[in-house]
PDB file of C-alpha atoms in Angstrom:
ATOM      1  CA  ALA A   1     104.191 114.422 104.848  1.00  0.00           C
ATOM      2  CA  GLN A   2     104.584 111.197 106.743  1.00  0.00           C
ATOM      3  CA  SER A   3     107.562 109.438 108.308  1.00  0.00           C
ATOM      4  CA  VAL A   4     108.044 106.132 110.100  1.00  0.00           C
ATOM      5  CA  THR A   5     110.700 105.374 112.703  1.00  0.00           C
ATOM      6  CA  GLN A   6     111.796 101.920 113.728  1.00  0.00           C
ATOM      7  CA  LEU A   7     114.358 102.607 116.396  1.00  0.00           C
ATOM      8  CA  ASP A   8     115.713  99.073 116.673  1.00  0.00           C
ATOM      9  CA  SER A   9     117.641  97.893 113.636  1.00  0.00           C
ATOM     10  CA  GLN A  10     118.279  94.467 115.164  1.00  0.00           C
ATOM     11  CA  VAL A  11     116.560  92.569 117.962  1.00  0.00           C
ATOM     12  CA  PRO A  12     118.014  89.264 119.175  1.00  0.00           C
ATOM     13  CA  VAL A  13     115.747  87.177 121.377  1.00  0.00           C
ATOM     14  CA  PHE A  14     115.751  83.608 122.651  1.00  0.00           C
ATOM     15  CA  GLU A  15     113.176  81.125 121.436  1.00  0.00           C
ATOM     16  CA  GLU A  16     109.915  81.130 123.427  1.00  0.00           C
ATOM     17  CA  ALA A  17     110.698  84.570 124.878  1.00  0.00           C
ATOM     18  CA  PRO A  18     108.404  87.565 124.237  1.00  0.00           C
ATOM     19  CA  VAL A  19     109.366  90.292 121.812  1.00  0.00           C
ATOM     20  CA  GLU A  20     108.276  93.842 120.985  1.00  0.00           C
ATOM     21  CA  LEU A  21     109.292  95.631 117.804  1.00  0.00           C
ATOM     22  CA  ARG A  22     108.754  99.353 118.046  1.00  0.00           C
ATOM     23  CA  CYS A  23     107.250 101.615 115.417  1.00  0.00           C
ATOM     24  CA  ASN A  24     106.506 105.319 115.732  1.00  0.00           C
ATOM     25  CA  TYR A  25     105.133 107.504 113.004  1.00  0.00           C
ATOM     26  CA  SER A  26     104.656 111.156 112.229  1.00  0.00           C
ATOM     27  CA  SER A  27     101.859 112.445 110.038  1.00  0.00           C
ATOM     28  CA  SER A  28      99.808 115.595 109.576  1.00  0.00           C
ATOM     29  CA  VAL A  29      96.859 113.519 108.291  1.00  0.00           C
ATOM     30  CA  SER A  30      95.156 110.336 109.400  1.00  0.00           C
ATOM     31  CA  VAL A  31      96.923 107.172 108.343  1.00  0.00           C
ATOM     32  CA  TYR A  32      96.428 103.470 108.065  1.00  0.00           C
ATOM     33  CA  LEU A  33      99.162 101.347 109.614  1.00  0.00           C
ATOM     34  CA  PHE A  34     100.759  98.131 108.446  1.00  0.00           C
ATOM     35  CA  TRP A  35     103.366  95.607 109.455  1.00  0.00           C
ATOM     36  CA  TYR A  36     105.088  93.602 106.737  1.00  0.00           C
ATOM     37  CA  VAL A  37     107.540  90.726 107.147  1.00  0.00           C
ATOM     38  CA  GLN A  38     110.360  89.808 104.798  1.00  0.00           C
ATOM     39  CA  TYR A  39     111.916  86.354 105.030  1.00  0.00           C
ATOM     40  CA  PRO A  40     115.389  85.827 103.532  1.00  0.00           C
ATOM     41  CA  ASN A  41     115.459  86.091  99.738  1.00  0.00           C
ATOM     42  CA  GLN A  42     111.760  86.832  99.520  1.00  0.00           C
ATOM     43  CA  GLY A  43     109.538  89.824  98.970  1.00  0.00           C
ATOM     44  CA  LEU A  44     107.454  91.433 101.709  1.00  0.00           C
ATOM     45  CA  GLN A  45     104.276  89.854 103.032  1.00  0.00           C
ATOM     46  CA  LEU A  46     101.543  91.614 104.968  1.00  0.00           C
ATOM     47  CA  LEU A  47     101.514  90.574 108.624  1.00  0.00           C
ATOM     48  CA  LEU A  48      98.678  92.753 109.909  1.00  0.00           C
ATOM     49  CA  LYS A  49      97.077  96.131 109.398  1.00  0.00           C
ATOM     50  CA  TYR A  50      95.058  98.722 111.286  1.00  0.00           C
ATOM     51  CA  LEU A  51      92.385 100.528 109.310  1.00  0.00           C
ATOM     52  CA  SER A  52      89.769 101.447 111.938  1.00  0.00           C
ATOM     53  CA  GLY A  53      87.866 100.036 114.891  1.00  0.00           C
ATOM     54  CA  SER A  54      89.610  98.072 117.622  1.00  0.00           C
ATOM     55  CA  THR A  55      93.078  99.408 118.212  1.00  0.00           C
ATOM     56  CA  LEU A  56      94.436  95.906 118.809  1.00  0.00           C
ATOM     57  CA  VAL A  57      94.948  93.857 115.655  1.00  0.00           C
ATOM     58  CA  GLU A  58      96.175  90.294 115.411  1.00  0.00           C
ATOM     59  CA  SER A  59      97.798  88.133 112.784  1.00  0.00           C
ATOM     60  CA  ILE A  60      97.208  84.448 112.197  1.00  0.00           C
ATOM     61  CA  ASN A  61     100.661  83.457 113.450  1.00  0.00           C
ATOM     62  CA  GLY A  62     100.435  84.980 116.923  1.00  0.00           C
ATOM     63  CA  PHE A  63     101.682  88.526 116.366  1.00  0.00           C
ATOM     64  CA  GLU A  64      99.634  91.496 117.506  1.00  0.00           C
ATOM     65  CA  ALA A  65      99.997  95.251 117.264  1.00  0.00           C
ATOM     66  CA  GLU A  66      98.260  98.070 119.076  1.00  0.00           C
ATOM     67  CA  PHE A  67      97.538 101.452 117.566  1.00  0.00           C
ATOM     68  CA  ASN A  68      98.167 104.235 120.051  1.00  0.00           C
ATOM     69  CA  LYS A  69      97.045 107.534 118.577  1.00  0.00           C
ATOM     70  CA  SER A  70      98.283 109.735 121.414  1.00  0.00           C
ATOM     71  CA  GLN A  71     101.774 108.266 121.233  1.00  0.00           C
ATOM     72  CA  THR A  72     101.632 107.836 117.445  1.00  0.00           C
ATOM     73  CA  SER A  73     102.879 104.286 117.811  1.00  0.00           C
ATOM     74  CA  PHE A  74     102.063 100.882 116.357  1.00  0.00           C
ATOM     75  CA  HIS A  75     104.326  98.438 118.186  1.00  0.00           C
ATOM     76  CA  LEU A  76     104.390  94.776 117.179  1.00  0.00           C
ATOM     77  CA  ARG A  77     104.424  92.098 119.872  1.00  0.00           C
ATOM     78  CA  LYS A  78     104.514  88.344 120.194  1.00  0.00           C
ATOM     79  CA  PRO A  79     104.341  86.561 123.567  1.00  0.00           C
ATOM     80  CA  SER A  80     106.495  83.609 122.504  1.00  0.00           C
ATOM     81  CA  VAL A  81     108.708  83.599 119.411  1.00  0.00           C
ATOM     82  CA  HIS A  82     109.876  80.665 117.304  1.00  0.00           C
ATOM     83  CA  ILE A  83     113.000  80.155 115.250  1.00  0.00           C
ATOM     84  CA  SER A  84     110.834  80.510 112.148  1.00  0.00           C
ATOM     85  CA  ASP A  85     110.006  84.114 113.113  1.00  0.00           C
ATOM     86  CA  THR A  86     113.540  85.134 112.208  1.00  0.00           C
ATOM     87  CA  ALA A  87     113.021  87.759 109.505  1.00  0.00           C
ATOM     88  CA  GLU A  88     113.008  91.477 108.875  1.00  0.00           C
ATOM     89  CA  TYR A  89     109.913  93.389 109.906  1.00  0.00           C
ATOM     90  CA  PHE A  90     108.780  96.642 108.340  1.00  0.00           C
ATOM     91  CA  CYS A  91     106.264  99.120 109.665  1.00  0.00           C
ATOM     92  CA  ALA A  92     104.452 101.277 107.098  1.00  0.00           C
ATOM     93  CA  VAL A  93     101.820 104.013 106.973  1.00  0.00           C
ATOM     94  CA  SER A  94      99.471 105.152 104.240  1.00  0.00           C
ATOM     95  CA  PRO A  95      97.305 108.312 104.330  1.00  0.00           C
ATOM     96  CA  THR A  96      93.582 107.664 104.607  1.00  0.00           C
ATOM     97  CA  SER A  97      92.602 110.143 101.928  1.00  0.00           C
ATOM     98  CA  GLY A  98      93.920 111.456  98.693  1.00  0.00           C
ATOM     99  CA  THR A  99      96.239 109.603  96.412  1.00  0.00           C
ATOM    100  CA  TYR A 100      97.797 107.081  98.702  1.00  0.00           C
ATOM    101  CA  LYS A 101     101.419 106.194  99.051  1.00  0.00           C
ATOM    102  CA  TYR A 102     103.103 103.836 101.441  1.00  0.00           C
ATOM    103  CA  ILE A 103     105.925 105.123 103.637  1.00  0.00           C
ATOM    104  CA  PHE A 104     108.055 102.370 105.158  1.00  0.00           C
ATOM    105  CA  GLY A 105     110.318 102.349 108.168  1.00  0.00           C
ATOM    106  CA  THR A 106     113.893 101.158 107.805  1.00  0.00           C
ATOM    107  CA  GLY A 107     113.069  97.731 109.207  1.00  0.00           C
ATOM    108  CA  THR A 108     113.939  95.682 112.288  1.00  0.00           C
ATOM    109  CA  ARG A 109     115.834  92.460 111.892  1.00  0.00           C
ATOM    110  CA  LEU A 110     114.484  89.923 114.392  1.00  0.00           C
ATOM    111  CA  LYS A 111     116.868  87.078 115.137  1.00  0.00           C
ATOM    112  CA  VAL A 112     115.495  84.251 117.249  1.00  0.00           C
ATOM    113  CA  LEU A 113     118.174  82.256 119.045  1.00  0.00           C
ATOM    114  CA  ALA A 114     117.898  78.599 120.074  1.00  0.00           C
TER     115      ALA A 114
ATOM    116  CA  LYS B   1      96.131  82.986  91.576  1.00  0.00           C
ATOM    117  CA  ALA B   2      99.719  83.578  90.574  1.00  0.00           C
ATOM    118  CA  GLY B   3     101.627  86.093  92.670  1.00  0.00           C
ATOM    119  CA  VAL B   4     103.580  89.107  91.555  1.00  0.00           C
ATOM    120  CA  THR B   5     106.421  88.086  89.297  1.00  0.00           C
ATOM    121  CA  GLN B   6     109.558  90.039  88.568  1.00  0.00           C
ATOM    122  CA  THR B   7     112.159  89.402  85.904  1.00  0.00           C
ATOM    123  CA  PRO B   8     115.010  89.008  85.910  1.00  0.00           C
ATOM    124  CA  ARG B   9     115.763  87.986  89.478  1.00  0.00           C
ATOM    125  CA  TYR B  10     119.417  88.973  89.278  1.00  0.00           C
ATOM    126  CA  LEU B  11     121.291  91.448  87.119  1.00  0.00           C
ATOM    127  CA  ILE B  12     124.891  92.562  86.946  1.00  0.00           C
ATOM    128  CA  LYS B  13     125.665  95.739  85.037  1.00  0.00           C
ATOM    129  CA  THR B  14     128.539  98.182  84.819  1.00  0.00           C
ATOM    130  CA  ARG B  15     128.497 101.903  85.479  1.00  0.00           C
ATOM    131  CA  GLY B  16     127.028 103.956  82.677  1.00  0.00           C
ATOM    132  CA  GLN B  17     124.842 101.190  81.306  1.00  0.00           C
ATOM    133  CA  GLN B  18     121.077 101.191  81.447  1.00  0.00           C
ATOM    134  CA  VAL B  19     118.742  98.493  82.695  1.00  0.00           C
ATOM    135  CA  THR B  20     115.068  97.557  82.381  1.00  0.00           C
ATOM    136  CA  LEU B  21     113.231  95.572  85.022  1.00  0.00           C
ATOM    137  CA  SER B  22     109.849  93.962  84.520  1.00  0.00           C
ATOM    138  CA  CYS B  23     106.935  93.324  86.844  1.00  0.00           C
ATOM    139  CA  SER B  24     103.748  91.346  86.238  1.00  0.00           C
ATOM    140  CA  PRO B  25     101.093  92.105  88.864  1.00  0.00           C
ATOM    141  CA  ILE B  26      98.494  89.739  90.249  1.00  0.00           C
ATOM    142  CA  SER B  27      95.667  89.298  87.774  1.00  0.00           C
ATOM    143  CA  GLY B  28      93.062  92.015  88.278  1.00  0.00           C
ATOM    144  CA  HIS B  29      95.385  94.374  90.121  1.00  0.00           C
ATOM    145  CA  ARG B  30      95.652  97.755  88.457  1.00  0.00           C
ATOM    146  CA  SER B  31      98.072  99.541  90.744  1.00  0.00           C
ATOM    147  CA  VAL B  32     101.786  98.789  90.557  1.00  0.00           C
ATOM    148  CA  SER B  33     104.387 100.402  92.803  1.00  0.00           C
ATOM    149  CA  TRP B  34     108.165 100.175  92.722  1.00  0.00           C
ATOM    150  CA  TYR B  35     110.543 100.378  95.664  1.00  0.00           C
ATOM    151  CA  GLN B  36     114.290 100.403  96.061  1.00  0.00           C
ATOM    152  CA  GLN B  37     115.587  98.455  99.048  1.00  0.00           C
ATOM    153  CA  THR B  38     119.110  98.967 100.372  1.00  0.00           C
ATOM    154  CA  PRO B  39     120.624  97.980 103.737  1.00  0.00           C
ATOM    155  CA  GLY B  40     121.160 101.564 104.815  1.00  0.00           C
ATOM    156  CA  GLN B  41     117.983 103.221 103.516  1.00  0.00           C
ATOM    157  CA  GLY B  42     115.390 100.498 103.848  1.00  0.00           C
ATOM    158  CA  LEU B  43     112.521 100.647 101.347  1.00  0.00           C
ATOM    159  CA  GLN B  44     112.236 103.836  99.387  1.00  0.00           C
ATOM    160  CA  PHE B  45     109.273 104.530  97.166  1.00  0.00           C
ATOM    161  CA  LEU B  46     110.133 105.089  93.514  1.00  0.00           C
ATOM    162  CA  PHE B  47     106.795 105.517  91.767  1.00  0.00           C
ATOM    163  CA  GLU B  48     103.308 104.138  91.404  1.00  0.00           C
ATOM    164  CA  TYR B  49     101.335 103.471  88.256  1.00  0.00           C
ATOM    165  CA  PHE B  50      97.622 103.090  87.904  1.00  0.00           C
ATOM    166  CA  SER B  51      95.814 102.546  84.621  1.00  0.00           C
ATOM    167  CA  GLU B  52      98.963 103.309  82.631  1.00  0.00           C
ATOM    168  CA  THR B  53      99.470 106.664  84.379  1.00  0.00           C
ATOM    169  CA  GLN B  54     102.106 107.588  86.904  1.00  0.00           C
ATOM    170  CA  ARG B  55     100.139 108.625  89.955  1.00  0.00           C
ATOM    171  CA  ASN B  56     102.859 109.102  92.567  1.00  0.00           C
ATOM    172  CA  LYS B  57     106.569 109.661  92.421  1.00  0.00           C
ATOM    173  CA  GLY B  58     109.269 109.464  95.070  1.00  0.00           C
ATOM    174  CA  ASN B  59     112.411 111.538  95.388  1.00  0.00           C
ATOM    175  CA  PHE B  60     114.608 109.863  92.838  1.00  0.00           C
ATOM    176  CA  PRO B  61     116.509 111.459  89.950  1.00  0.00           C
ATOM    177  CA  GLY B  62     115.144 111.446  86.425  1.00  0.00           C
ATOM    178  CA  ARG B  63     117.431 108.521  85.538  1.00  0.00           C
ATOM    179  CA  PHE B  64     114.734 106.362  87.112  1.00  0.00           C
ATOM    180  CA  SER B  65     111.640 106.024  84.984  1.00  0.00           C
ATOM    181  CA  GLY B  66     108.817 103.609  84.484  1.00  0.00           C
ATOM    182  CA  ARG B  67     105.737 102.795  82.545  1.00  0.00           C
ATOM    183  CA  GLN B  68     102.681 100.609  82.737  1.00  0.00           C
ATOM    184  CA  PHE B  69     101.035  98.768  79.899  1.00  0.00           C
ATOM    185  CA  SER B  70      97.343  98.205  79.228  1.00  0.00           C
ATOM    186  CA  ASN B  71      97.547  94.732  80.801  1.00  0.00           C
ATOM    187  CA  SER B  72      98.920  96.376  84.009  1.00  0.00           C
ATOM    188  CA  ARG B  73     102.390  94.944  83.534  1.00  0.00           C
ATOM    189  CA  SER B  74     105.017  97.483  84.420  1.00  0.00           C
ATOM    190  CA  GLU B  75     108.627  98.185  83.608  1.00  0.00           C
ATOM    191  CA  MET B  76     111.130 100.418  85.267  1.00  0.00           C
ATOM    192  CA  ASN B  77     114.245 101.720  83.598  1.00  0.00           C
ATOM    193  CA  VAL B  78     117.412 103.098  85.091  1.00  0.00           C
ATOM    194  CA  SER B  79     119.760 104.911  82.753  1.00  0.00           C
ATOM    195  CA  THR B  80     123.418 105.814  83.263  1.00  0.00           C
ATOM    196  CA  LEU B  81     123.830 103.391  86.136  1.00  0.00           C
ATOM    197  CA  GLU B  82     125.835 104.412  89.190  1.00  0.00           C
ATOM    198  CA  LEU B  83     127.411 102.223  91.862  1.00  0.00           C
ATOM    199  CA  GLY B  84     124.827 103.509  94.346  1.00  0.00           C
ATOM    200  CA  ASP B  85     122.023 102.045  92.262  1.00  0.00           C
ATOM    201  CA  SER B  86     122.971  98.568  93.469  1.00  0.00           C
ATOM    202  CA  ALA B  87     119.909  97.409  95.379  1.00  0.00           C
ATOM    203  CA  LEU B  88     116.961  95.084  95.515  1.00  0.00           C
ATOM    204  CA  TYR B  89     114.135  96.515  93.430  1.00  0.00           C
ATOM    205  CA  LEU B  90     110.723  95.451  94.609  1.00  0.00           C
ATOM    206  CA  CYS B  91     107.465  95.660  92.742  1.00  0.00           C
ATOM    207  CA  ALA B  92     104.115  95.569  94.510  1.00  0.00           C
ATOM    208  CA  SER B  93     100.605  95.383  93.137  1.00  0.00           C
ATOM    209  CA  SER B  94      97.244  96.118  94.692  1.00  0.00           C
ATOM    210  CA  LEU B  95      93.564  96.069  93.780  1.00  0.00           C
ATOM    211  CA  GLU B  96      93.140  99.784  94.326  1.00  0.00           C
ATOM    212  CA  LEU B  97      90.501 100.017  97.011  1.00  0.00           C
ATOM    213  CA  ALA B  98      89.514 103.430  98.333  1.00  0.00           C
ATOM    214  CA  GLY B  99      92.096 105.524 100.163  1.00  0.00           C
ATOM    215  CA  GLY B 100      94.956 103.104 100.539  1.00  0.00           C
ATOM    216  CA  THR B 101      93.199 100.413 102.551  1.00  0.00           C
ATOM    217  CA  ASP B 102      94.205  97.615 100.264  1.00  0.00           C
ATOM    218  CA  THR B 103      97.123  95.319 100.800  1.00  0.00           C
ATOM    219  CA  GLN B 104     100.200  95.594  98.632  1.00  0.00           C
ATOM    220  CA  TYR B 105     101.448  92.248  97.348  1.00  0.00           C
ATOM    221  CA  PHE B 106     105.159  92.177  96.732  1.00  0.00           C
ATOM    222  CA  GLY B 107     107.199  90.263  94.211  1.00  0.00           C
ATOM    223  CA  PRO B 108     110.490  88.594  95.143  1.00  0.00           C
ATOM    224  CA  GLY B 109     112.485  91.480  93.717  1.00  0.00           C
ATOM    225  CA  THR B 110     115.261  91.978  91.207  1.00  0.00           C
ATOM    226  CA  ARG B 111     118.707  92.247  92.708  1.00  0.00           C
ATOM    227  CA  LEU B 112     120.754  94.695  90.681  1.00  0.00           C
ATOM    228  CA  THR B 113     124.507  94.865  91.117  1.00  0.00           C
ATOM    229  CA  VAL B 114     126.402  97.708  89.458  1.00  0.00           C
ATOM    230  CA  LEU B 115     130.145  97.192  89.034  1.00  0.00           C
TER     231      LEU B 115
END
């Protein structure tokens, strides 16, 4: 079985400051890792994903996440946030074999302050 | 390509009633998953359908059921509604690549309020 923990339910940060949203997972099998973003009154959109290869993955809007197998973590970072990054961010895992199923964390609400 | 569509967007029901929600996946996507999103529990997986068959099921009571049609459209039904069923119900579709590598595309959700 898999589980995902996002320890921070809310993260306030000033505009242009760096931010890190933490994600830790537990799994007895290998997993793929995902970050999704949900803007107000919208569904979730994929931000980035780790499938294999380089442990550092980047999104087109400046976010990056690093897969750390030993610490079973996949933290999301951005060096300088904008007001428009205000949203809820969800970390998710999916087993690499068998009939797949996404397991989501409870989400982190990022609020960027002017 | 049109995105995932869900109807209706908003629903208000009373306890004991039943409700049916609809989801139309992106054209060509054969896998449809349903999630319940609540402030306290986050996203919880309800079930997944692929080629008209339920392939995965989460830990929800039998009051929650679903089906998928030959055109991949999916419906979920909740019978004997309870106050705790108030939530945003999200549908997601995917192409079904090997081993879960594909991206899930989410609809905007149906917000269900049970009074």
